[in-house]
Short mmCIF file of the C-alpha atoms (twelve columns), coordinates in Angstrom:
data_MODEL
# 
_entry.id   MODEL 
# 
loop_
_atom_site.group_PDB 
_atom_site.id 
_atom_site.type_symbol 
_atom_site.label_atom_id 
_atom_site.label_alt_id 
_atom_site.label_comp_id 
_atom_site.label_asym_id 
_atom_site.label_seq_id 
_atom_site.Cartn_x 
_atom_site.Cartn_y 
_atom_site.Cartn_z 
_atom_site.pdbx_PDB_model_num 
ATOM 1  C CA . MET A 1  74.865 168.389 32.157 1 
ATOM 2  C CA . ARG A 2  73.836 169.003 35.760 1 
ATOM 3  C CA . ASP A 3  72.013 165.682 35.903 1 
ATOM 4  C CA . TYR A 4  75.082 163.884 34.585 1 
ATOM 5  C CA . LEU A 5  77.418 165.590 37.045 1 
ATOM 6  C CA . GLU A 6  75.144 164.696 39.951 1 
ATOM 7  C CA . THR A 7  75.655 161.005 39.134 1 
ATOM 8  C CA . LEU A 8  79.428 161.344 39.690 1 
ATOM 9  C CA . ASP A 9  81.422 161.350 42.906 1 
ATOM 10 C CA . TRP A 10 83.855 164.193 42.213 1 
ATOM 11 C CA . GLY A 11 83.589 166.496 45.234 1 
ATOM 12 C CA . LYS A 12 82.389 169.504 43.209 1 
ATOM 13 C CA . LYS A 13 85.790 171.175 43.285 1 
ATOM 14 C CA . ALA A 14 87.928 172.344 40.378 1 
ATOM 15 C CA . PRO A 15 88.946 170.873 38.123 1 
ATOM 16 C CA . GLY A 16 85.691 169.266 37.139 1 
ATOM 17 C CA . PRO A 17 85.444 165.881 35.461 1 
ATOM 18 C CA . LYS A 18 85.764 165.475 31.714 1 
ATOM 19 C CA . LEU A 19 82.386 165.346 29.999 1 
ATOM 20 C CA . PRO A 20 81.448 162.674 27.462 1 
ATOM 21 C CA . ALA A 21 80.825 163.936 23.924 1 
ATOM 22 C CA . GLU A 22 77.154 162.896 24.181 1 
ATOM 23 C CA . VAL A 23 76.588 165.120 27.228 1 
ATOM 24 C CA . ILE A 24 78.270 168.050 25.484 1 
ATOM 25 C CA . ALA A 25 76.193 167.541 22.325 1 
ATOM 26 C CA . ARG A 26 72.881 167.335 24.219 1 
ATOM 27 C CA . THR A 27 73.697 170.419 26.274 1 
ATOM 28 C CA . SER A 28 74.691 172.378 23.176 1 
ATOM 29 C CA . ALA A 29 71.469 171.378 21.409 1 
ATOM 30 C CA . LYS A 30 69.387 172.593 24.366 1 
ATOM 31 C CA . TYR A 31 71.142 175.988 24.388 1 
ATOM 32 C CA . LEU A 32 70.676 176.361 20.626 1 
ATOM 33 C CA . GLU A 33 66.985 175.489 20.984 1 
ATOM 34 C CA . ALA A 34 66.563 178.104 23.726 1 
ATOM 35 C CA . CYS A 35 68.356 180.726 21.619 1 
ATOM 36 C CA . GLU A 36 66.087 180.016 18.649 1 
ATOM 37 C CA . LYS A 37 62.947 180.281 20.797 1 
ATOM 38 C CA . LEU A 38 64.083 183.540 22.382 1 
ATOM 39 C CA . THR A 39 65.305 185.272 19.244 1 
ATOM 40 C CA . GLY A 40 63.312 183.577 16.503 1 
ATOM 41 C CA . LYS A 41 66.584 183.109 14.641 1 
ATOM 42 C CA . THR A 42 68.835 180.145 13.986 1 
ATOM 43 C CA . PRO A 43 72.370 180.983 15.170 1 
# 
């Protein structure tokens, strides 16, 4: 998500830009992967 946001010219002030569904899905997958590695469990 950070990489995507850095490509935009939005001034880094609230409110932030809307995120595309693809960016949300990839970010969610990364957090789930990290959770599984840390806990050994699938959430």
